[in-house]
Amino acid sequence: MEEGKALFLQIAESVEDSIIDASLPEEAQAPSTNELAAFYRINPATAAKGIAMLVDKGVLYKRRGIGMFVAPGARRLLLEERRTAFADRFVSPLLAEARKLGLSADDLSHLILEHAAVAASDPTERTAR
């Protein structure tokens, strides 16, 4: 588990990650709060809080007496949410710094493509920079 982040948020993100990578497809049954609590060795109430957050977001829904299931459109919703967060966290600051340095959109695109090519050819290079 990630230190400094609330456990229920980590549980929710873990389930979200499974939906995004399609290991937990839409309409599939999600792990129960007891399964999550046992797996992560946490209080079931904490796991329930993470699951409730996903229900509130429309990512999971409950089938009475059966359990929680991944909602139709959940993957699309999560991808859009993560893309927006990615843009806010990384792209906006990147563009602001590029403006300070006088880099054009073409210059920035070239730098990104150059670094992507290096990272693709040598995965260790990505962390070395």
CSV table of N, CA and C in Angstrom, one decimal:
chain,number,residue,atom,x,y,z
A,1,MET,N,0.8,-1.2,0.0
A,1,MET,CA,0.0,0.0,0.0
A,1,MET,C,0.9,1.3,0.0
A,2,GLU,N,0.3,2.3,-0.5
A,2,GLU,CA,1.1,3.6,-0.7
A,2,GLU,C,1.1,4.4,0.6
A,3,GLU,N,2.2,4.7,1.1
A,3,GLU,CA,2.3,5.5,2.3
A,3,GLU,C,1.8,7.0,2.1
A,4,GLY,N,1.1,7.5,3.0
A,4,GLY,CA,0.7,8.9,2.9
A,4,GLY,C,-0.7,9.1,2.2
A,5,LYS,N,-1.2,8.1,1.6
A,5,LYS,CA,-2.5,8.2,0.9
A,5,LYS,C,-3.5,7.3,1.7
A,6,ALA,N,-4.7,7.8,1.9
A,6,ALA,CA,-5.7,7.1,2.7
A,6,ALA,C,-5.9,5.7,2.1
A,7,LEU,N,-6.1,4.7,2.9
A,7,LEU,CA,-6.2,3.3,2.5
A,7,LEU,C,-7.5,3.2,1.6
A,8,PHE,N,-8.6,3.8,1.9
A,8,PHE,CA,-9.8,3.6,1.1
A,8,PHE,C,-9.6,4.2,-0.3
A,9,LEU,N,-8.8,5.2,-0.4
A,9,LEU,CA,-8.5,5.8,-1.8
A,9,LEU,C,-7.6,4.8,-2.5
A,10,GLN,N,-6.7,4.2,-1.8
A,10,GLN,CA,-5.8,3.2,-2.5
A,10,GLN,C,-6.6,2.0,-3.0
A,11,ILE,N,-7.6,1.6,-2.2
A,11,ILE,CA,-8.5,0.5,-2.6
A,11,ILE,C,-9.2,0.8,-3.8
A,12,ALA,N,-9.8,2.0,-3.8
A,12,ALA,CA,-10.6,2.5,-5.0
A,12,ALA,C,-9.7,2.6,-6.2
A,13,GLU,N,-8.5,3.1,-6.1
A,13,GLU,CA,-7.6,3.2,-7.2
A,13,GLU,C,-7.2,1.8,-7.7
A,14,SER,N,-7.0,0.9,-6.8
A,14,SER,CA,-6.6,-0.5,-7.2
A,14,SER,C,-7.8,-1.1,-8.1
A,15,VAL,N,-9.0,-0.9,-7.7
A,15,VAL,CA,-10.1,-1.4,-8.4
A,15,VAL,C,-10.2,-0.7,-9.8
A,16,GLU,N,-10.0,0.6,-9.7
A,16,GLU,CA,-10.0,1.5,-11.0
A,16,GLU,C,-9.0,1.0,-11.9
A,17,ASP,N,-7.8,0.7,-11.4
A,17,ASP,CA,-6.7,0.2,-12.3
A,17,ASP,C,-7.1,-1.1,-13.0
A,18,SER,N,-7.7,-2.0,-12.2
A,18,SER,CA,-8.2,-3.2,-12.8
A,18,SER,C,-9.2,-3.0,-13.9
A,19,ILE,N,-10.0,-2.0,-13.7
A,19,ILE,CA,-11.1,-1.7,-14.8
A,19,ILE,C,-10.4,-1.1,-16.0
A,20,ILE,N,-9.4,-0.2,-15.7
A,20,ILE,CA,-8.7,0.5,-16.8
A,20,ILE,C,-7.9,-0.5,-17.7
A,21,ASP,N,-7.2,-1.4,-17.0
A,21,ASP,CA,-6.4,-2.4,-17.8
A,21,ASP,C,-7.2,-3.6,-18.3
A,22,ALA,N,-8.5,-3.5,-18.0
A,22,ALA,CA,-9.5,-4.5,-18.5
A,22,ALA,C,-9.4,-5.9,-17.9
A,23,SER,N,-8.6,-6.0,-16.8
A,23,SER,CA,-8.6,-7.3,-16.0
A,23,SER,C,-9.9,-7.4,-15.2
A,24,LEU,N,-10.6,-6.3,-15.1
A,24,LEU,CA,-11.9,-6.4,-14.5
A,24,LEU,C,-12.9,-5.7,-15.5
A,25,PRO,N,-13.4,-6.4,-16.4
A,25,PRO,CA,-14.2,-5.8,-17.5
A,25,PRO,C,-15.6,-5.3,-17.0
A,26,GLU,N,-16.2,-4.5,-17.8
A,26,GLU,CA,-17.5,-4.0,-17.5
A,26,GLU,C,-18.5,-5.2,-17.4
A,27,GLU,N,-19.4,-5.1,-16.4
A,27,GLU,CA,-20.4,-6.1,-16.1
A,27,GLU,C,-19.8,-7.3,-15.3
A,28,ALA,N,-18.5,-7.3,-15.0
A,28,ALA,CA,-17.9,-8.3,-14.2
A,28,ALA,C,-18.2,-8.0,-12.7
A,29,GLN,N,-18.2,-9.0,-11.9
A,29,GLN,CA,-18.3,-8.9,-10.5
A,29,GLN,C,-17.0,-8.3,-9.9
A,30,ALA,N,-17.1,-7.3,-9.1
A,30,ALA,CA,-16.0,-6.7,-8.5
A,30,ALA,C,-15.7,-7.5,-7.2
A,31,PRO,N,-14.5,-7.4,-6.7
A,31,PRO,CA,-14.2,-8.1,-5.4
A,31,PRO,C,-15.0,-7.5,-4.3
A,32,SER,N,-15.4,-8.4,-3.4
A,32,SER,CA,-16.2,-7.9,-2.2
A,32,SER,C,-15.3,-7.2,-1.3
A,33,THR,N,-16.0,-6.4,-0.4
A,33,THR,CA,-15.3,-5.7,0.6
A,33,THR,C,-14.5,-6.6,1.5
A,34,ASN,N,-15.1,-7.8,1.8
A,34,ASN,CA,-14.4,-8.8,2.6
A,34,ASN,C,-13.1,-9.3,1.9
A,35,GLU,N,-13.3,-9.6,0.6
A,35,GLU,CA,-12.1,-10.1,-0.2
A,35,GLU,C,-11.0,-9.0,-0.2
A,36,LEU,N,-11.4,-7.8,-0.4
A,36,LEU,CA,-10.4,-6.7,-0.4
A,36,LEU,C,-9.7,-6.5,0.9
A,37,ALA,N,-10.6,-6.6,2.0
A,37,ALA,CA,-10.0,-6.4,3.3
A,37,ALA,C,-9.0,-7.5,3.7
A,38,ALA,N,-9.4,-8.8,3.3
A,38,ALA,CA,-8.5,-9.9,3.5
A,38,ALA,C,-7.2,-9.8,2.7
A,39,PHE,N,-7.3,-9.4,1.4
A,39,PHE,CA,-6.2,-9.3,0.6
A,39,PHE,C,-5.2,-8.2,1.1
A,40,TYR,N,-5.7,-7.1,1.4
A,40,TYR,CA,-4.9,-5.9,1.9
A,40,TYR,C,-4.6,-5.9,3.4
A,41,ARG,N,-5.3,-6.8,4.1
A,41,ARG,CA,-5.1,-6.9,5.5
A,41,ARG,C,-5.5,-5.6,6.2
A,42,ILE,N,-6.7,-5.2,5.8
A,42,ILE,CA,-7.3,-3.9,6.4
A,42,ILE,C,-8.7,-4.2,6.9
A,43,ASN,N,-9.2,-3.2,7.6
A,43,ASN,CA,-10.6,-3.3,8.2
A,43,ASN,C,-11.6,-3.3,7.0
A,44,PRO,N,-12.6,-4.2,7.1
A,44,PRO,CA,-13.6,-4.3,6.0
A,44,PRO,C,-14.3,-2.9,5.8
A,45,ALA,N,-14.5,-2.2,6.9
A,45,ALA,CA,-15.1,-0.8,6.8
A,45,ALA,C,-14.3,0.1,5.9
A,46,THR,N,-13.0,0.0,5.9
A,46,THR,CA,-12.1,0.8,5.1
A,46,THR,C,-12.3,0.4,3.6
A,47,ALA,N,-12.3,-0.9,3.4
A,47,ALA,CA,-12.5,-1.4,2.0
A,47,ALA,C,-13.9,-0.9,1.5
A,48,ALA,N,-14.9,-1.0,2.4
A,48,ALA,CA,-16.3,-0.6,2.0
A,48,ALA,C,-16.3,0.9,1.7
A,49,LYS,N,-15.5,1.7,2.3
A,49,LYS,CA,-15.5,3.1,2.0
A,49,LYS,C,-14.9,3.4,0.6
A,50,GLY,N,-13.9,2.6,0.2
A,50,GLY,CA,-13.4,2.7,-1.1
A,50,GLY,C,-14.4,2.3,-2.2
A,51,ILE,N,-15.1,1.2,-1.9
A,51,ILE,CA,-16.1,0.7,-2.8
A,51,ILE,C,-17.2,1.6,-2.9
A,52,ALA,N,-17.7,2.2,-1.8
A,52,ALA,CA,-18.8,3.2,-1.8
A,52,ALA,C,-18.4,4.4,-2.7
A,53,MET,N,-17.1,4.8,-2.6
A,53,MET,CA,-16.7,5.9,-3.4
A,53,MET,C,-16.9,5.6,-4.9
A,54,LEU,N,-16.6,4.4,-5.3
A,54,LEU,CA,-16.7,4.0,-6.7
A,54,LEU,C,-18.2,3.9,-7.1
A,55,VAL,N,-19.0,3.5,-6.2
A,55,VAL,CA,-20.5,3.4,-6.4
A,55,VAL,C,-21.0,4.9,-6.7
A,56,ASP,N,-20.5,5.8,-5.8
A,56,ASP,CA,-20.9,7.2,-5.9
A,56,ASP,C,-20.5,7.8,-7.3
A,57,LYS,N,-19.3,7.4,-7.8
A,57,LYS,CA,-18.8,7.9,-9.1
A,57,LYS,C,-19.5,7.2,-10.2
A,58,GLY,N,-20.3,6.2,-10.0
A,58,GLY,CA,-21.0,5.5,-11.1
A,58,GLY,C,-20.1,4.4,-11.8
A,59,VAL,N,-19.0,4.0,-11.1
A,59,VAL,CA,-18.1,3.0,-11.6
A,59,VAL,C,-18.6,1.6,-11.3
A,60,LEU,N,-19.1,1.4,-10.1
A,60,LEU,CA,-19.7,0.2,-9.7
A,60,LEU,C,-21.1,0.3,-9.3
A,61,TYR,N,-21.9,-0.8,-9.5
A,61,TYR,CA,-23.3,-0.8,-9.0
A,61,TYR,C,-23.5,-2.1,-8.3
A,62,LYS,N,-24.6,-2.0,-7.5
A,62,LYS,CA,-24.9,-3.2,-6.6
A,62,LYS,C,-26.0,-4.0,-7.2
A,63,ARG,N,-25.9,-5.3,-7.3
A,63,ARG,CA,-27.0,-6.2,-7.6
A,63,ARG,C,-27.4,-6.8,-6.2
A,64,ARG,N,-28.5,-6.5,-5.8
A,64,ARG,CA,-29.0,-6.9,-4.5
A,64,ARG,C,-28.8,-8.4,-4.3
A,65,GLY,N,-28.2,-8.7,-3.2
A,65,GLY,CA,-28.0,-10.1,-2.8
A,65,GLY,C,-26.9,-10.9,-3.6
A,66,ILE,N,-26.3,-10.2,-4.6
A,66,ILE,CA,-25.2,-10.8,-5.4
A,66,ILE,C,-23.9,-10.2,-5.1
A,67,GLY,N,-23.8,-8.8,-5.2
A,67,GLY,CA,-22.5,-8.1,-5.0
A,67,GLY,C,-22.4,-6.9,-5.9
A,68,MET,N,-21.2,-6.4,-6.0
A,68,MET,CA,-20.9,-5.2,-6.8
A,68,MET,C,-20.4,-5.7,-8.1
A,69,PHE,N,-20.8,-4.9,-9.1
A,69,PHE,CA,-20.4,-5.1,-10.5
A,69,PHE,C,-19.9,-3.8,-11.2
A,70,VAL,N,-19.1,-4.0,-12.2
A,70,VAL,CA,-18.5,-2.9,-12.9
A,70,VAL,C,-19.6,-2.3,-13.8
A,71,ALA,N,-19.9,-1.1,-13.7
A,71,ALA,CA,-20.9,-0.4,-14.5
A,71,ALA,C,-20.6,-0.3,-16.0
A,72,PRO,N,-21.6,-0.4,-16.9
A,72,PRO,CA,-21.3,-0.1,-18.3
A,72,PRO,C,-20.8,1.3,-18.4
A,73,GLY,N,-19.7,1.5,-19.2
A,73,GLY,CA,-19.1,2.8,-19.4
A,73,GLY,C,-18.1,3.2,-18.4
A,74,ALA,N,-17.9,2.3,-17.4
A,74,ALA,CA,-17.0,2.6,-16.3
A,74,ALA,C,-15.5,2.9,-16.8
A,75,ARG,N,-15.1,2.0,-17.7
A,75,ARG,CA,-13.7,2.2,-18.2
A,75,ARG,C,-13.5,3.5,-18.9
A,76,ARG,N,-14.5,3.9,-19.8
A,76,ARG,CA,-14.5,5.1,-20.5
A,76,ARG,C,-14.5,6.3,-19.5
A,77,LEU,N,-15.3,6.2,-18.5
A,77,LEU,CA,-15.4,7.3,-17.5
A,77,LEU,C,-14.0,7.5,-16.8
A,78,LEU,N,-13.4,6.3,-16.4
A,78,LEU,CA,-12.2,6.4,-15.7
A,78,LEU,C,-11.0,6.9,-16.5
A,79,LEU,N,-11.0,6.4,-17.8
A,79,LEU,CA,-10.0,6.9,-18.7
A,79,LEU,C,-10.1,8.4,-18.9
A,80,GLU,N,-11.3,8.9,-19.1
A,80,GLU,CA,-11.4,10.4,-19.2
A,80,GLU,C,-11.0,11.1,-18.0
A,81,GLU,N,-11.4,10.6,-16.8
A,81,GLU,CA,-11.0,11.2,-15.6
A,81,GLU,C,-9.5,11.2,-15.4
A,82,ARG,N,-8.8,10.1,-15.7
A,82,ARG,CA,-7.3,10.0,-15.6
A,82,ARG,C,-6.6,10.9,-16.7
A,83,ARG,N,-7.2,11.0,-17.9
A,83,ARG,CA,-6.6,11.9,-18.9
A,83,ARG,C,-6.7,13.3,-18.4
A,84,THR,N,-7.8,13.7,-17.9
A,84,THR,CA,-7.9,15.1,-17.4
A,84,THR,C,-6.9,15.4,-16.3
A,85,ALA,N,-6.8,14.4,-15.3
A,85,ALA,CA,-5.9,14.6,-14.2
A,85,ALA,C,-4.4,14.6,-14.8
A,86,PHE,N,-4.1,13.8,-15.8
A,86,PHE,CA,-2.8,13.8,-16.4
A,86,PHE,C,-2.5,15.1,-17.0
A,87,ALA,N,-3.4,15.7,-17.7
A,87,ALA,CA,-3.2,17.0,-18.4
A,87,ALA,C,-3.0,18.0,-17.3
A,88,ASP,N,-3.8,18.0,-16.3
A,88,ASP,CA,-3.6,19.0,-15.2
A,88,ASP,C,-2.3,18.9,-14.5
A,89,ARG,N,-1.9,17.7,-14.3
A,89,ARG,CA,-0.7,17.5,-13.5
A,89,ARG,C,0.6,17.6,-14.3
A,90,PHE,N,0.6,17.2,-15.6
A,90,PHE,CA,1.8,17.1,-16.3
A,90,PHE,C,1.8,18.0,-17.6
A,91,VAL,N,0.7,18.0,-18.3
A,91,VAL,CA,0.8,18.7,-19.6
A,91,VAL,C,0.7,20.2,-19.4
A,92,SER,N,-0.1,20.7,-18.5
A,92,SER,CA,-0.2,22.2,-18.3
A,92,SER,C,1.1,22.7,-17.8
A,93,PRO,N,1.7,22.1,-16.8
A,93,PRO,CA,3.1,22.6,-16.3
A,93,PRO,C,4.1,22.5,-17.4
A,94,LEU,N,4.1,21.5,-18.2
A,94,LEU,CA,5.0,21.3,-19.3
A,94,LEU,C,4.8,22.5,-20.3
A,95,LEU,N,3.6,22.8,-20.7
A,95,LEU,CA,3.4,23.9,-21.6
A,95,LEU,C,3.8,25.2,-21.0
A,96,ALA,N,3.6,25.4,-19.7
A,96,ALA,CA,4.0,26.7,-19.1
A,96,ALA,C,5.5,26.8,-19.1
A,97,GLU,N,6.2,25.7,-18.8
A,97,GLU,CA,7.7,25.8,-18.9
A,97,GLU,C,8.2,25.9,-20.3
A,98,ALA,N,7.6,25.3,-21.3
A,98,ALA,CA,7.9,25.5,-22.7
A,98,ALA,C,7.8,26.9,-23.1
A,99,ARG,N,6.7,27.6,-22.7
A,99,ARG,CA,6.6,29.0,-23.0
A,99,ARG,C,7.7,29.8,-22.4
A,100,LYS,N,8.1,29.5,-21.1
A,100,LYS,CA,9.2,30.3,-20.5
A,100,LYS,C,10.5,30.1,-21.3
A,101,LEU,N,10.7,28.9,-21.8
A,101,LEU,CA,11.9,28.6,-22.6
A,101,LEU,C,11.8,29.0,-24.0
A,102,GLY,N,10.7,29.5,-24.5
A,102,GLY,CA,10.6,30.0,-25.8
A,102,GLY,C,10.4,28.8,-26.8
A,103,LEU,N,10.0,27.6,-26.3
A,103,LEU,CA,9.8,26.5,-27.2
A,103,LEU,C,8.5,26.5,-27.9
A,104,SER,N,8.5,26.3,-29.2
A,104,SER,CA,7.2,26.2,-30.0
A,104,SER,C,6.6,24.9,-29.8
A,105,ALA,N,5.4,24.8,-30.2
A,105,ALA,CA,4.7,23.5,-30.2
A,105,ALA,C,5.4,22.4,-31.0
A,106,ASP,N,6.0,22.8,-32.1
A,106,ASP,CA,6.8,21.9,-32.9
A,106,ASP,C,8.1,21.4,-32.1
A,107,ASP,N,8.7,22.4,-31.5
A,107,ASP,CA,9.9,22.1,-30.7
A,107,ASP,C,9.6,21.1,-29.6
A,108,LEU,N,8.5,21.3,-28.9
A,108,LEU,CA,8.0,20.5,-27.8
A,108,LEU,C,7.6,19.1,-28.3
A,109,SER,N,7.0,19.1,-29.4
A,109,SER,CA,6.6,17.8,-30.0
A,109,SER,C,7.8,17.0,-30.4
A,110,HIS,N,8.8,17.7,-31.0
A,110,HIS,CA,10.1,17.0,-31.3
A,110,HIS,C,10.8,16.4,-30.1
A,111,LEU,N,10.8,17.2,-29.0
A,111,LEU,CA,11.4,16.7,-27.8
A,111,LEU,C,10.7,15.5,-27.2
A,112,ILE,N,9.4,15.5,-27.3
A,112,ILE,CA,8.6,14.4,-26.7
A,112,ILE,C,8.9,13.1,-27.6
A,113,LEU,N,8.8,13.3,-28.9
A,113,LEU,CA,9.1,12.2,-29.8
A,113,LEU,C,10.5,11.6,-29.6
A,114,GLU,N,11.4,12.5,-29.5
A,114,GLU,CA,12.8,12.1,-29.3
A,114,GLU,C,13.0,11.2,-28.0
A,115,HIS,N,12.4,11.7,-26.9
A,115,HIS,CA,12.5,11.0,-25.6
A,115,HIS,C,11.7,9.7,-25.6
A,116,ALA,N,10.6,9.7,-26.4
A,116,ALA,CA,9.8,8.5,-26.5
A,116,ALA,C,10.6,7.4,-27.2
A,117,ALA,N,11.3,7.8,-28.2
A,117,ALA,CA,12.1,6.9,-29.0
A,117,ALA,C,13.2,6.3,-28.2
A,118,VAL,N,13.8,7.1,-27.4
A,118,VAL,CA,14.9,6.6,-26.5
A,118,VAL,C,14.3,5.7,-25.4
A,119,ALA,N,13.2,6.0,-24.8
A,119,ALA,CA,12.6,5.2,-23.8
A,119,ALA,C,12.1,3.9,-24.4
A,120,ALA,N,11.6,3.9,-25.6
A,120,ALA,CA,11.2,2.7,-26.3
A,120,ALA,C,12.3,1.7,-26.6
A,121,SER,N,13.5,2.3,-26.9
A,121,SER,CA,14.6,1.4,-27.3
A,121,SER,C,15.4,1.0,-26.1
A,122,ASP,N,15.3,1.7,-25.0
A,122,ASP,CA,16.1,1.4,-23.8
A,122,ASP,C,15.3,1.8,-22.6
A,123,PRO,N,14.5,0.8,-22.0
A,123,PRO,CA,13.7,1.1,-20.9
A,123,PRO,C,14.4,1.7,-19.6
A,124,THR,N,15.7,1.3,-19.5
A,124,THR,CA,16.5,1.8,-18.4
A,124,THR,C,16.8,3.3,-18.5
A,125,GLU,N,16.8,3.8,-19.8
A,125,GLU,CA,17.2,5.1,-20.1
A,125,GLU,C,16.1,6.1,-19.5
A,126,ARG,N,14.9,5.6,-19.5
A,126,ARG,CA,13.8,6.4,-19.0
A,126,ARG,C,14.0,6.9,-17.6
A,127,THR,N,14.4,6.0,-16.7
A,127,THR,CA,14.6,6.3,-15.3
A,127,THR,C,15.9,7.0,-15.1
A,128,ALA,N,16.9,6.9,-16.0
A,128,ALA,CA,18.2,7.5,-15.9
A,128,ALA,C,18.2,9.0,-16.1
A,129,ARG,N,17.2,9.5,-16.9
A,129,ARG,CA,17.2,10.9,-17.2
A,129,ARG,C,16.6,11.7,-16.1
